[in-house]
Amino acid sequence: MPLDKRNAVQLTALAAVLLTLSFISLFVGVSSISPRDIFDLSPLQKQILSITRVPRLLSAVMAGASLAIAGTIMQQLTRNKFVSPTTAGTMDAARLGVLAGLIVFPGASLLQKTAVAFAFALAGTYVFIRIVERVKIKNTIFIPLVGLMFGNIVSSVTTSVAYRFDLLQSLATWLHGDFSMILRGRYEMLYVGVPLMAVAYVYADRFTIAGMGDSFAANLGLNYRRVVNVGLFIVAAVSSAVVLTVGSLPFLGLVVPNIVTIYRGDNVRKNLPHTALLGAALVVGCDVIGRIIIHPYEVSVGLIMGVLGSAVFLFLLLRGNARGARGGVGA
Amino acid sequence: MIQAIHVSKRYGPTTAVDDVTVTIKKNRITSLIGPNGAGKSTLLALMSRLAPMDQGDVLVEGRSVRSWDSMELARKVAILKQTNHLSLRLTVRDLVGFGRFPYSQGRLTKADMEHVDQAIEYMNLGDLQHKFLDELSGGERQRAFIAMVVAQDTEYVLLDEPLNNLDMKHSVQIMKVLRRLVDELGKTVVLVLHDINFASSYSDDIVAMKHGRVVAHGSVEEIIRQDVLHDVYDMQFDIHEFDRCKVCLYFLPELTVAR
């Protein structure tokens, strides 16, 4: 069938782009390692590869893929194309959780800190979903604005608490996505994304159905509440893991699912491989750009993502307006 | 058979459905008619467990909707709410495939695929099956949703204002399909209708509601009468019979004054 063939071509192209970017990513940096050295690495080069370059690449791939999928899930659950961990307070709540962990359990391990951040992210996203359910104005733009306001309120709490405890500097680490601090032993948290993506795949059809509304879901015998809860769990877990290891990656969870929707539609099961690949490619690409642009210094990936992401976001917004109240971005 | 027994539903201070007892007979089209706010859609939602009732009970085949397993009930009763605001980009075929969710939970088997193919063919959507829903006209989209319900293969099909926003041609098309579902496939269709003449021409039974209560229930013969409709709508109707089909005139200016 031609549709299946087109799908295969698109996936292969995405995979090829990701592989190319990954390859470049391994050989870009202050210490020069050339692809030609690959079979004859000096001990130092070996160390650099295994301690920083490979962990950096892996964390970019996993953060990109899992955060993009988290965005897809949130958009299905809220039935709004502009909702994502960045525009729903999830990231801000996770950051507040990191701070709470720092203050209450200063000696905690990374895993324990993630658990605290996760609890906060879950609570924050849950509050947002409840607000969305109560808000009478279901305008597409209004909902993410509510999310941004909510996120900013949470953020201001975080800042004032951090100020009182003199932790503002530590906080800055989690404000901006940055891979330069990724080392072996400090990124493995991101592997939680792998089983979570598997769960997302199992639940893919349920997310699609939930995206058609609660009565539509009830008609098909689906337990809407449970689907929402599973979705929230995945989103909160992914967001807190990413915030703790990498920092915020703005717009990623928003831009990637929207691009995939434009060329693939909204069937979550069919989209997941595309979303994961595109998310990973985007983050690896931005990280490479960040390392090349003012070489030998670095621009953080969060900044590059912010610039690129907001441009794409604007484009999507205007495109949505141009199409009026028609499906997808417009309605 | 679906029975509502003394069901009530309140939304805040307003009682949407007030102590309604009604029986929907099998293998017939039953139309729910009545003025805006009469409680038609709410009654439909109660009968399909979309909304919990405050009092009373709804029995599907003699068993309370509360005691049915929701997956099992999804293979027995299908409910379609108004869908024109739907913004998801799904292909027609994917949508129809979701109708098989109560059977396969997503992993479509070969038998499921056959049901999907049949439903698409039945609703004459073969050429459109790979199009996205947002590329279709209102009538085509409504047909796609009904195809999903056909694939869901339930005995009971409940539809909330399926003709909303459709022009005359598409309305007739949809009503003909519903008639075929009952006559050819032996299904039972319950729908909320605003156009009294569609209700008169295509239904077997009519349930007339007003202020949350059932004010009249019976065959088309029994309900499409001047006195009954006057009670339901508080306006004048002139009823004429063409080819054993009753047509109501109500839009003529001289009729709007109560006689």
Coordinates of C-alpha atoms in Angstrom, one line a residue:
Chain A
M1 CA 0.0 0.0 0.0
P2 CA 1.4 3.4 -0.9
L3 CA 0.6 4.9 2.5
D4 CA 2.8 2.3 4.3
K5 CA 5.5 2.9 1.8
R6 CA 5.5 6.7 2.4
N7 CA 5.6 6.0 6.1
A8 CA 8.7 3.7 5.7
V9 CA 10.4 6.3 3.6
Q10 CA 9.7 9.1 6.1
L11 CA 11.0 7.0 9.0
T12 CA 14.1 6.0 7.1
A13 CA 14.8 9.6 6.3
L14 CA 14.4 10.7 9.9
A15 CA 16.6 7.8 11.1
A16 CA 19.3 8.8 8.6
V17 CA 19.2 12.4 9.8
L18 CA 19.4 11.4 13.4
L19 CA 22.4 9.0 12.7
T20 CA 24.2 11.7 10.7
L21 CA 23.7 14.3 13.5
S22 CA 24.7 11.7 16.1
F23 CA 27.9 11.0 14.2
I24 CA 28.8 14.7 13.9
S25 CA 27.9 15.1 17.6
L26 CA 30.5 12.5 18.6
F27 CA 33.3 14.4 16.8
V28 CA 32.5 18.0 17.7
G29 CA 34.1 19.5 20.7
V30 CA 37.0 21.3 22.3
S31 CA 39.3 18.2 22.2
S32 CA 39.5 17.2 18.6
I33 CA 38.7 13.7 17.8
S34 CA 38.5 13.0 14.1
P35 CA 36.4 10.2 12.5
R36 CA 39.7 9.0 11.0
D37 CA 41.0 8.2 14.5
I38 CA 38.2 5.9 15.3
F39 CA 40.2 2.7 14.9
D40 CA 43.3 4.2 16.5
L41 CA 42.2 6.2 19.6
S42 CA 44.7 7.5 22.1
P43 CA 43.8 6.6 25.7
L44 CA 42.8 10.3 26.3
Q45 CA 40.5 10.2 23.2
K46 CA 38.9 7.0 24.4
Q47 CA 38.3 8.5 27.8
I48 CA 36.7 11.7 26.3
L49 CA 34.5 9.6 24.1
S50 CA 33.3 7.3 26.9
I51 CA 33.1 9.9 29.7
T52 CA 31.5 12.8 27.9
R53 CA 30.8 12.5 24.2
V54 CA 28.8 9.2 24.2
P55 CA 26.9 10.1 27.4
R56 CA 26.2 13.5 25.9
L57 CA 24.8 12.0 22.7
L58 CA 22.7 9.4 24.5
S59 CA 21.2 11.9 26.9
A60 CA 20.3 14.2 24.0
V61 CA 18.7 11.4 22.1
M62 CA 16.7 10.2 25.2
A63 CA 15.7 13.6 26.4
G64 CA 14.6 14.6 22.9
A65 CA 12.6 11.5 22.2
S66 CA 10.9 11.2 25.6
L67 CA 10.0 14.9 26.0
A68 CA 8.5 15.0 22.5
I69 CA 6.3 12.0 23.3
A70 CA 5.4 13.6 26.6
G71 CA 4.2 16.6 24.6
T72 CA 2.1 14.4 22.3
I73 CA 0.5 12.8 25.3
M74 CA -0.3 16.1 27.0
Q75 CA -1.8 17.5 23.7
Q76 CA -4.1 14.5 23.4
L77 CA -5.2 14.6 27.0
T78 CA -6.0 18.3 27.0
R79 CA -7.2 18.2 23.4
N80 CA -5.1 21.3 22.7
K81 CA -2.2 21.5 20.3
F82 CA -0.4 24.2 22.3
V83 CA -0.1 22.4 25.6
S84 CA 3.3 20.9 26.5
P85 CA 5.4 20.3 29.6
T86 CA 6.7 23.9 29.1
T87 CA 3.3 25.5 28.7
A88 CA 1.5 23.6 31.5
G89 CA 3.6 24.3 34.5
T90 CA 5.1 20.8 34.5
M91 CA 8.7 21.9 34.1
D92 CA 8.2 24.7 36.7
A93 CA 6.7 22.3 39.2
A94 CA 9.5 19.8 38.6
R95 CA 12.0 22.6 39.3
L96 CA 10.2 23.5 42.5
G97 CA 10.5 19.9 43.4
V98 CA 14.3 19.9 42.8
L99 CA 14.6 22.9 45.1
A100 CA 12.4 21.3 47.8
G101 CA 14.6 18.2 47.5
L102 CA 17.8 20.4 47.9
I103 CA 16.4 22.1 51.0
V104 CA 14.7 19.2 52.8
F105 CA 17.0 16.3 51.8
P106 CA 20.4 17.9 51.1
G107 CA 22.3 14.7 51.1
A108 CA 19.8 12.8 48.9
S109 CA 21.0 10.8 45.9
L110 CA 20.0 11.7 42.4
L111 CA 17.4 9.1 42.4
Q112 CA 15.8 10.4 45.5
K113 CA 15.9 14.0 44.2
T114 CA 14.2 12.8 41.0
A115 CA 11.5 11.2 43.1
V116 CA 10.8 14.5 44.8
A117 CA 10.9 16.4 41.5
F118 CA 8.6 13.8 40.0
A119 CA 6.0 14.1 42.8
F120 CA 6.0 17.9 42.3
A121 CA 5.7 17.6 38.5
L122 CA 2.9 15.1 38.9
A123 CA 1.0 17.4 41.3
G124 CA 1.6 20.5 39.2
T125 CA 0.4 18.8 36.0
Y126 CA -2.6 17.4 37.8
V127 CA -3.5 20.9 39.0
F128 CA -3.2 22.2 35.5
I129 CA -5.5 19.5 34.1
R130 CA -8.1 20.2 36.7
I131 CA -7.9 23.9 35.9
V132 CA -8.4 23.2 32.2
E133 CA -11.4 21.1 33.1
R134 CA -12.9 24.0 35.0
V135 CA -12.1 26.8 32.6
K136 CA -15.1 27.7 30.6
I137 CA -13.3 29.3 27.7
K138 CA -12.0 26.4 25.6
N139 CA -10.1 28.8 23.3
T140 CA -7.0 27.1 21.8
I141 CA -4.7 29.9 22.8
F142 CA -6.3 30.6 26.2
I143 CA -5.5 27.2 27.7
P144 CA -1.7 27.4 27.2
L145 CA -1.8 31.0 28.4
V146 CA -3.4 29.7 31.6
G147 CA -0.7 27.1 31.8
L148 CA 2.1 29.7 31.3
M149 CA 0.6 31.8 34.1
F150 CA 0.3 28.9 36.4
G151 CA 3.9 27.9 35.5
N152 CA 5.1 31.4 36.3
I153 CA 3.3 31.5 39.6
V154 CA 5.0 28.2 40.5
S155 CA 8.3 29.6 39.3
S156 CA 8.0 32.8 41.4
V157 CA 7.5 30.6 44.5
T158 CA 10.6 28.7 43.5
T159 CA 12.7 31.8 43.0
S160 CA 11.6 33.4 46.3
V161 CA 12.3 30.2 48.3
A162 CA 15.6 29.8 46.5
Y163 CA 16.5 33.4 47.4
R164 CA 15.7 32.9 51.1
F165 CA 17.9 29.7 51.2
D166 CA 20.6 31.3 49.0
L167 CA 20.2 28.6 46.3
L168 CA 19.5 30.9 43.4
Q169 CA 22.8 29.9 41.7
S170 CA 22.1 26.2 42.0
L171 CA 18.7 26.9 40.6
A172 CA 20.1 28.4 37.4
T173 CA 21.4 25.0 36.4
W174 CA 17.9 23.8 35.9
L175 CA 16.6 26.8 34.2
H176 CA 18.5 26.3 31.0
G177 CA 18.9 23.1 29.2
D178 CA 22.6 22.3 28.9
F179 CA 24.5 19.2 28.0
S180 CA 27.9 20.5 28.8
M181 CA 27.7 19.1 32.4
I182 CA 26.6 15.6 31.2
L183 CA 29.2 13.0 32.2
R184 CA 29.1 9.3 32.7
G185 CA 27.3 8.6 35.9
R186 CA 25.2 11.8 35.8
Y187 CA 22.7 11.2 33.0
E188 CA 21.6 7.6 33.5
M189 CA 18.4 8.9 35.1
L190 CA 17.2 9.6 31.6
Y191 CA 16.9 5.8 30.9
V192 CA 13.5 5.9 32.7
G193 CA 12.3 7.3 29.4
V194 CA 12.8 4.0 27.7
P195 CA 10.2 1.9 29.7
L196 CA 8.0 5.0 29.8
M197 CA 8.0 5.2 26.0
A198 CA 7.1 1.5 25.9
V199 CA 4.1 2.2 28.1
A200 CA 3.2 5.1 25.9
Y201 CA 3.2 2.8 22.9
V202 CA 1.0 0.3 24.7
Y203 CA -1.4 3.1 25.6
A204 CA -1.1 4.8 22.2
D205 CA -4.6 4.0 21.0
R206 CA -6.1 4.9 24.4
F207 CA -4.4 8.3 24.2
T208 CA -5.9 8.9 20.7
I209 CA -9.3 7.9 21.9
A210 CA -9.0 10.1 25.0
G211 CA -8.1 12.9 22.6
M212 CA -11.6 12.7 21.1
G213 CA -13.2 13.5 24.4
D214 CA -14.5 11.7 27.5
S215 CA -17.9 10.8 26.0
F216 CA -16.2 9.4 22.9
A217 CA -13.9 7.3 25.2
A218 CA -16.8 6.1 27.3
N219 CA -18.7 5.0 24.2
L220 CA -15.8 2.7 23.4
G221 CA -15.7 1.3 27.0
L222 CA -12.5 3.1 27.9
N223 CA -11.7 4.2 31.4
Y224 CA -11.0 7.8 30.7
R225 CA -9.7 8.7 34.2
R226 CA -7.2 5.9 34.1
V227 CA -5.9 6.9 30.7
V228 CA -5.4 10.5 31.9
N229 CA -3.6 9.2 35.0
V230 CA -1.2 7.0 33.1
G231 CA -0.5 9.9 30.8
L232 CA 0.1 12.3 33.7
F233 CA 2.5 9.7 35.2
I234 CA 4.5 9.5 32.0
V235 CA 4.7 13.2 31.5
A236 CA 5.7 14.0 35.0
A237 CA 8.4 11.2 35.1
V238 CA 9.9 12.3 31.8
S239 CA 9.9 16.0 32.7
S240 CA 11.4 15.6 36.1
A241 CA 14.2 13.3 34.8
V242 CA 15.0 15.7 32.0
V243 CA 14.9 18.8 34.3
L244 CA 17.3 17.1 36.8
T245 CA 19.8 15.9 34.2
V246 CA 19.7 18.4 31.4
G247 CA 17.5 21.3 32.4
S248 CA 14.5 22.7 30.5
L249 CA 14.3 22.2 26.8
P250 CA 11.7 24.8 25.9
F251 CA 9.2 24.3 23.0
L252 CA 10.5 20.8 22.3
G253 CA 7.3 19.0 23.5
L254 CA 5.3 21.6 21.6
V255 CA 7.0 21.9 18.3
V256 CA 7.8 18.3 17.5
P257 CA 4.2 16.8 18.0
N258 CA 2.8 19.7 15.9
I259 CA 5.1 19.1 13.0
V260 CA 4.4 15.4 13.1
T261 CA 0.6 16.1 13.1
I262 CA 0.9 18.2 10.0
Y263 CA 2.4 15.4 7.9
R264 CA 1.1 12.4 9.8
G265 CA -2.2 13.3 11.4
D266 CA -3.1 12.5 15.0
N267 CA -3.1 8.7 15.4
V268 CA -0.7 8.4 18.3
R269 CA 0.3 4.8 17.6
K270 CA 1.3 5.6 14.1
N271 CA 3.0 8.9 15.1
L272 CA 5.1 7.7 18.1
P273 CA 8.2 6.5 16.1
H274 CA 8.2 9.8 14.1
T275 CA 7.8 11.9 17.2
A276 CA 10.6 10.1 19.0
L277 CA 13.0 10.3 16.0
L278 CA 12.3 13.9 15.2
G279 CA 12.5 14.9 18.9
A280 CA 15.9 13.2 19.3
A281 CA 17.2 14.6 16.0
L282 CA 16.1 18.1 16.9
V283 CA 17.9 18.0 20.3
V284 CA 21.1 16.4 19.0
G285 CA 21.0 19.0 16.1
C286 CA 20.6 22.0 18.4
D287 CA 23.3 20.6 20.7
V288 CA 25.7 20.4 17.7
I289 CA 24.8 23.9 16.6
G290 CA 25.4 25.2 20.1
R291 CA 28.9 23.6 20.1
I292 CA 29.9 24.9 16.7
I293 CA 28.5 28.4 16.7
I294 CA 31.1 30.1 19.0
H295 CA 33.6 27.3 19.0
P296 CA 35.6 26.6 21.2
Y297 CA 32.9 28.0 23.6
E298 CA 29.4 26.7 23.9
V299 CA 25.9 28.1 23.6
S300 CA 23.5 26.0 25.8
V301 CA 21.1 23.8 24.0
G302 CA 18.3 25.4 25.9
L303 CA 19.0 28.8 24.2
I304 CA 19.3 27.3 20.7
M305 CA 16.0 25.4 21.3
G306 CA 14.4 28.5 22.6
V307 CA 15.3 30.6 19.5
L308 CA 14.5 27.8 17.0
G309 CA 11.5 26.6 18.9
S310 CA 9.8 30.0 19.3
A311 CA 10.3 30.7 15.5
V312 CA 8.6 27.4 14.6
F313 CA 6.0 28.0 17.3
L314 CA 5.2 31.4 15.8
F315 CA 4.9 29.8 12.4
L316 CA 2.5 27.2 13.6
L317 CA 0.5 29.9 15.4
L318 CA 0.2 32.0 12.3
R319 CA -0.5 29.1 10.1
G320 CA -3.3 28.0 12.5
N321 CA -4.8 31.5 12.3
A322 CA -4.6 31.6 8.6
R323 CA -6.6 28.4 8.4
G324 CA -9.2 29.8 10.8
A325 CA -11.3 27.5 12.9
R326 CA -10.4 24.4 10.9
G327 CA -9.1 21.3 12.6
G328 CA -5.6 20.8 14.1
V329 CA -4.0 23.9 15.2
G330 CA -6.9 26.2 14.4
A331 CA -9.9 24.8 16.3
Chain B
M1 CA -34.8 -3.4 25.1
I2 CA -33.6 -0.3 27.0
Q3 CA -35.8 0.7 29.9
A4 CA -35.5 3.9 31.9
I5 CA -37.2 3.6 35.2
H6 CA -38.0 6.7 37.2
V7 CA -34.7 8.4 36.2
S8 CA -33.9 11.9 37.2
K9 CA -30.9 14.1 36.5
R10 CA -30.2 17.5 38.0
Y11 CA -27.6 20.0 36.9
G12 CA -27.3 22.4 39.8
P13 CA -30.7 23.9 40.5
T14 CA -32.3 22.8 37.1
T15 CA -33.8 19.3 36.7
A16 CA -32.9 18.2 33.2
V17 CA -34.6 14.9 33.4
D18 CA -37.5 14.5 35.9
D19 CA -38.7 11.1 36.9
V20 CA -38.8 9.6 33.3
T21 CA -40.0 6.1 32.7
V22 CA -39.8 5.0 29.1
T23 CA -39.1 1.7 27.2
I24 CA -37.2 1.6 23.9
K25 CA -38.4 -1.3 21.8
K26 CA -36.0 -3.4 19.8
N27 CA -35.5 -3.3 16.1
R28 CA -37.1 0.1 15.7
I29 CA -36.1 3.7 15.2
T30 CA -37.2 5.8 18.2
S31 CA -36.9 9.6 17.9
L32 CA -36.7 11.8 20.9
I33 CA -38.4 15.1 20.1
G34 CA -39.2 18.3 22.1
P35 CA -38.3 21.9 22.5
N36 CA -34.8 23.0 23.5
G37 CA -34.0 22.2 27.0
A38 CA -36.6 19.4 27.3
G39 CA -33.9 16.9 28.4
K40 CA -33.7 14.8 25.3
S41 CA -29.9 14.8 25.1
T42 CA -29.6 14.2 28.8
L43 CA -32.0 11.3 28.7
L44 CA -29.9 9.8 25.8
A45 CA -26.7 10.3 27.9
L46 CA -28.3 8.6 30.9
M47 CA -29.5 5.6 28.7
S48 CA -25.9 5.1 27.5
R49 CA -24.2 5.6 30.9
L50 CA -22.4 8.7 29.7
A51 CA -23.8 10.6 32.6
P52 CA -24.7 9.1 36.0
M53 CA -28.3 9.5 37.1
D54 CA -29.4 11.0 40.4
Q55 CA -32.3 8.7 40.8
G56 CA -33.9 5.7 39.1
D57 CA -32.2 3.2 36.9
V58 CA -31.6 2.3 33.3
L59 CA -31.8 -1.3 32.3
V60 CA -30.2 -2.6 29.1
E61 CA -31.6 -6.1 28.3
G62 CA -32.9 -6.2 31.9
R63 CA -29.6 -5.4 33.5
S64 CA -28.7 -2.1 35.1
V65 CA -26.2 0.0 33.2
R66 CA -24.4 0.3 36.5
S67 CA -23.7 -3.4 36.7
W68 CA -22.6 -3.8 33.1
D69 CA -18.8 -4.1 32.5
S70 CA -18.0 -1.0 30.5
M71 CA -16.2 -2.9 27.7
E72 CA -19.1 -5.3 27.5
L73 CA -21.6 -2.5 27.3
A74 CA -19.5 -0.9 24.6
R75 CA -20.2 -4.0 22.5
K76 CA -23.9 -3.6 23.2
V77 CA -24.7 0.1 23.1
A78 CA -23.0 2.8 21.0
I79 CA -23.6 6.5 21.6
L80 CA -22.5 9.3 19.2
K81 CA -22.6 12.8 20.5
Q82 CA -22.5 15.8 18.3
T83 CA -19.1 15.6 16.6
N84 CA -18.7 18.7 14.4
H85 CA -16.3 20.3 16.8
L86 CA -13.8 17.5 16.6
S87 CA -10.4 18.7 15.7
L88 CA -8.3 15.5 15.6
R89 CA -6.6 14.7 12.3
L90 CA -7.5 11.0 11.9
T91 CA -8.1 9.2 8.7
V92 CA -11.5 7.8 8.1
R93 CA -10.2 4.3 8.2
D94 CA -8.4 4.9 11.5
L95 CA -11.6 6.3 13.0
V96 CA -13.7 3.4 11.9
G97 CA -11.0 1.1 13.2
F98 CA -11.4 2.6 16.7
G99 CA -15.0 1.2 16.6
R100 CA -13.4 -2.2 17.1
F101 CA -11.6 -1.0 20.3
P102 CA -14.2 -2.7 22.6
Y103 CA -13.3 -6.0 20.9
S104 CA -9.6 -5.8 20.3
Q105 CA -8.3 -3.0 22.6
G106 CA -6.3 -1.6 19.7
R107 CA -4.6 -4.6 18.1
L108 CA -6.9 -5.1 15.1
T109 CA -7.3 -8.8 14.2
K110 CA -8.2 -10.0 10.8
A111 CA -11.8 -10.3 11.8
D112 CA -11.7 -6.7 13.0
M113 CA -10.3 -5.6 9.7
E114 CA -13.2 -7.3 7.9
H115 CA -15.7 -5.5 10.1
V116 CA -13.9 -2.2 9.2
D117 CA -14.0 -3.0 5.5
Q118 CA -17.7 -3.8 5.7
A119 CA -18.5 -0.7 7.6
I120 CA -16.6 1.5 5.2
E121 CA -18.4 -0.2 2.3
Y122 CA -21.8 0.0 4.0
M123 CA -21.4 3.8 4.4
N124 CA -20.0 4.2 0.9
L125 CA -16.7 5.7 2.1
G126 CA -14.4 3.6 0.0
D127 CA -12.9 6.5 -1.9
L128 CA -12.6 8.6 1.3
Q129 CA -11.1 6.1 3.6
H130 CA -7.6 7.4 3.5
K131 CA -8.6 11.1 3.9
F132 CA -8.3 13.0 7.1
L133 CA -11.6 13.8 8.9
D134 CA -10.9 17.5 8.7
E135 CA -10.7 17.3 4.9
L136 CA -14.3 16.1 4.7
S137 CA -17.6 17.9 4.4
G138 CA -20.0 17.8 7.3
G139 CA -22.1 15.1 5.8
E140 CA -19.1 12.9 4.9
R141 CA -17.8 13.3 8.4
Q142 CA -21.1 12.3 9.9
R143 CA -21.1 9.3 7.7
A144 CA -17.6 8.4 8.9
F145 CA -18.7 8.5 12.5
I146 CA -21.7 6.4 11.8
A147 CA -19.4 3.9 10.0
M148 CA -17.4 3.7 13.2
V149 CA -20.6 2.9 15.1
V150 CA -21.4 0.3 12.4
A151 CA -18.0 -1.3 13.0
Q152 CA -18.6 -1.2 16.7
D153 CA -21.4 -3.6 15.8
T154 CA -23.7 -2.9 18.7
E155 CA -27.3 -3.8 18.9
Y156 CA -28.3 -0.4 20.1
V157 CA -27.2 2.8 18.3
L158 CA -27.9 6.1 20.1
L159 CA -27.3 9.4 18.3
D160 CA -27.5 12.9 19.6
E161 CA -28.7 15.2 16.9
P162 CA -27.0 13.5 14.0
L163 CA -28.5 15.9 11.5
N164 CA -27.1 19.0 13.2
N165 CA -25.5 21.3 10.6
L166 CA -26.3 19.0 7.7
D167 CA -28.1 20.2 4.6
M168 CA -31.2 18.5 3.4
K169 CA -29.5 16.2 1.0
H170 CA -27.1 14.9 3.6
S171 CA -29.8 14.7 6.3
V172 CA -31.9 12.5 4.0
Q173 CA -28.8 10.4 3.3
I174 CA -28.1 9.8 7.0
M175 CA -31.7 9.0 7.8
K176 CA -31.9 6.5 5.0
V177 CA -28.8 4.8 6.3
L178 CA -30.3 4.6 9.8
R179 CA -33.4 3.1 8.3
R180 CA -31.2 0.5 6.6
L181 CA -29.4 -0.3 9.9
V182 CA -32.7 -1.2 11.4
D183 CA -34.3 -2.9 8.5
E184 CA -31.3 -4.8 7.1
L185 CA -29.1 -5.3 10.1
G186 CA -31.7 -5.6 12.8
K187 CA -30.3 -2.8 14.9
T188 CA -32.2 -0.5 17.3
V189 CA -31.7 3.2 16.8
V190 CA -32.6 6.0 19.2
L191 CA -31.9 9.5 18.1
V192 CA -32.6 13.1 19.1
L193 CA -34.2 15.0 16.3
H194 CA -35.2 18.6 15.9
D195 CA -36.9 18.4 12.5
I196 CA -40.4 17.0 13.2
N197 CA -40.8 15.9 9.6
F198 CA -37.7 13.8 9.6
A199 CA -39.0 12.2 12.9
S200 CA -42.4 11.6 11.2
S201 CA -41.0 10.2 8.0
Y202 CA -38.3 7.8 9.3
S203 CA -39.2 6.8 12.9
D204 CA -41.3 3.9 14.1
D205 CA -41.8 5.4 17.6
I206 CA -41.6 8.9 18.9
V207 CA -40.9 10.0 22.5
A208 CA -41.9 13.6 23.1
M209 CA -40.4 15.5 26.0
K210 CA -41.0 18.8 27.6
H211 CA -39.5 20.3 30.8
G212 CA -37.6 17.1 31.6
R213 CA -40.6 14.8 31.4
V214 CA -42.0 12.5 28.7
V215 CA -45.3 14.0 27.6
A216 CA -46.2 11.5 24.9
H217 CA -44.8 8.2 23.7
G218 CA -46.1 6.1 21.0
S219 CA -46.0 5.2 17.3
V220 CA -45.7 7.9 14.7
E221 CA -49.5 7.6 14.1
E222 CA -50.1 8.4 17.7
I223 CA -47.7 11.3 18.1
I224 CA -47.9 13.2 14.9
R225 CA -51.2 14.8 15.7
Q226 CA -52.2 18.4 16.0
D227 CA -53.3 18.1 19.7
V228 CA -50.2 16.2 20.8
L229 CA -47.7 18.4 19.0
H230 CA -49.4 21.5 20.2
D231 CA -49.0 20.3 23.8
V232 CA -45.3 19.5 23.2
Y233 CA -44.2 22.7 21.4
D234 CA -46.9 25.3 22.3
M235 CA -47.4 26.2 18.7
Q236 CA -49.8 25.4 15.9
F237 CA -49.3 22.6 13.4
D238 CA -51.1 21.8 10.3
I239 CA -50.7 18.1 9.5
H240 CA -51.2 16.7 6.0
E241 CA -50.9 13.2 4.8
F242 CA -49.1 12.4 1.5
D243 CA -48.6 8.7 0.6
R244 CA -49.4 7.6 4.1
C245 CA -46.6 9.9 5.3
K246 CA -47.6 12.7 7.7
V247 CA -46.0 16.1 7.1
C248 CA -46.3 18.9 9.6
L249 CA -46.6 22.5 8.5
Y250 CA -45.6 24.8 11.2
F251 CA -43.6 27.6 9.6
L252 CA -46.4 29.5 7.9
P253 CA -46.9 33.0 9.4
E254 CA -50.6 32.7 10.0
L255 CA -50.0 29.5 12.1
T256 CA -47.6 31.0 14.6
V257 CA -50.5 32.7 16.5
A258 CA -52.0 30.2 18.9
R259 CA -55.6 29.3 17.9

